[in-house]
Amino acid sequence: MTADVTTTAAWATLSKLHDSFAPDLRGAFAADPDRATTLTRTAGDLHVDLSKNFLDADVLEALVALADEVGLAERRAAMYAGERINVTENRSVLHTALRRPRTDSLVVDGVDVVVDVHEVLDKVYAFANKVRSGEWKGVTGKPITTVINIGIGGSDLGPVMVYEALKPYKQAGLECRFISNIDPSDVFEKTVDADPETTLFIVASKTFTTLETLTNAKMARWWLLDALKRAGAVDGSDAQDAEAIAKHFVAVSTALDRVAEFGIDPANAFGFWDWVGGRYSVDSAVGTAVAVAIGPDNFADFLAGMNAMDVHFAETPWAQNVPALMGLLNVWYVNFFGAESHAVLPYAQYLHRFAAYLQQLTMESNGKGVRADGTPVTTATGEIFWGEPGTNGQHAFYQLIHQGTRLIPADFIAVATPAHGIRCDGADVHELFLANFLAQTKALAFGKTADEVRAEGVAEALVPAKVFKGNRPTTSIMAPALTPSVVGQLIALYEHITFVQGVVWGIDSFDQWGVELGKALANQIAPAITGDAAALAAQDASTQGLIAYYQAHRAR
Ligand code: F6P
């Protein structure tokens, strides 16, 4: 039976600490001038200031004790070694192997997985170089200018986020687009102005069974062949269609047999393994679009950044271990302060898809109601992750974080050197941006008292509305710049934070059964929409009513 964290001594200690804990960040900083230094940690290139959290020496000690009592070190070792810790799917969890250096070795079930990883990486890099140099040509002999990745979930969110984050590293003249939604508008918008002669599709699907991706890939194939035919580039014969597909479609999957069935030459397919979870796969061949855009050297730096964080997580004592501390703090907020959501607020426009990426990573991993052994969880699990880049969020939802009734711990992320050091009216605009980053974390921590408001001459009736209670916990993460390595470090940081929380809660963070029911029902309901009377009769009254509305209002 999975150990019940709520029965541990550390849990009891945390519970006691919580009962007498009166958050007072102003007081804590006033009492200890060294607080910021004492509670700042370094992981790789990341400077992580934990001082504006509900943290003191006693809480830190209890959180570290909790890590020990739940066997975090053993679980971490089991994951890194390739033990089948994804118990409900009976799989190893080896995304950390994807970024191990070539000189490493890790034998799992008799296979050195590091050798396999680098074999595929070499193939991806060779392909990326061919596309980047123009050696890879479309069916009419033109080089590729547009790469369209077709995938969903982990086969989309990671590649999009990293492509956007590392846009300054992209090769000029090469553009990536991403199709994920089965809403045909997505395919339409991404192909409407694309030139079929210079467009290459990457169909990314771990299973190569995902309805959305296969449907989108079929639509893309149809679009390509039709457009090429209309341009007179192919004559519509099977042979020329096959040649066009070979030059304009590659695939990424663990199921190379299904890739071949789809009509993509397995020679143009990049494999990975069932021990890579979809949401942990951007550092596998799933990142091929990114490798093409930023090039093999930058992609290798990205992987090295992830590996640096893996090493930090593996080797650093808990009290200094950034992913462990951030994961344990999340547990502290979720389970003792009732926090339900967690904001991630990058002050870096290029990280504008980071929160969307984190939503799958964290919520598909830790949104579980049973523990690894199938017994019900004994405490709240998961957190709702969300966010937007600052400063946009400031003018939208920060009001609720500052003055609302909910506790929303937030991670703020910023870099010292921006990609574009633009000045305006004599000011370095990045410094104005950073002033906002610093101002927000300061306001959230320390607030503004009624006396401070009054001192500004505010009418008494308005004082309550202008008071900021403060004591809104934040973590500030700073890095030198948004390099490929730093983006890799950030991803691995959150992967390990997610892992730590999952271990504390005793859940399997690596399965995702919760997405299956909807998929199965969609398959049952599809015929009801298209007119199958028996399928319609089998539906509940609400579903029938909605289908009736659809049928009455669908314009054709
Ligand atoms: O349905 C959820 C999910 O299985 C995710 O875990 C995964 O990232 C996504 O679908 C896409 O799956 P695939 O890469 O197999 O198409």
Coordinates of N, CA, C and O in Angstrom, one line a residue, residues 14 175 244 278 387-388 420 493:
L14 N 4.0 20.1 10.3 CA 3.6 21.1 9.4 C 2.2 21.6 9.8 O 1.9 22.8 9.8
E175 N 10.4 29.5 -40.9 CA 9.3 29.7 -40.0 C 8.6 28.4 -39.5 O 8.5 27.5 -40.4
A244 N 5.7 13.4 -53.4 CA 5.4 14.6 -52.8 C 5.3 14.4 -51.3 O 5.9 15.2 -50.5
G278 N 4.2 12.0 -22.9 CA 4.0 13.0 -24.0 C 4.4 14.4 -23.4 O 5.0 15.2 -24.1
G387 N -1.4 31.5 -16.0 CA -0.6 32.7 -16.1 C -0.5 33.3 -17.4 O -1.0 32.8 -18.4
E388 N 0.1 34.5 -17.5 CA 0.3 35.3 -18.7 C 1.6 36.0 -18.5 O 2.0 36.3 -17.3
H420 N 16.3 42.0 -26.9 CA 16.3 43.3 -27.6 C 16.5 44.4 -26.6 O 15.5 44.8 -26.0
L493 N 13.2 22.3 -14.3 CA 12.9 22.7 -12.9 C 11.4 22.4 -12.7 O 11.1 21.8 -11.6

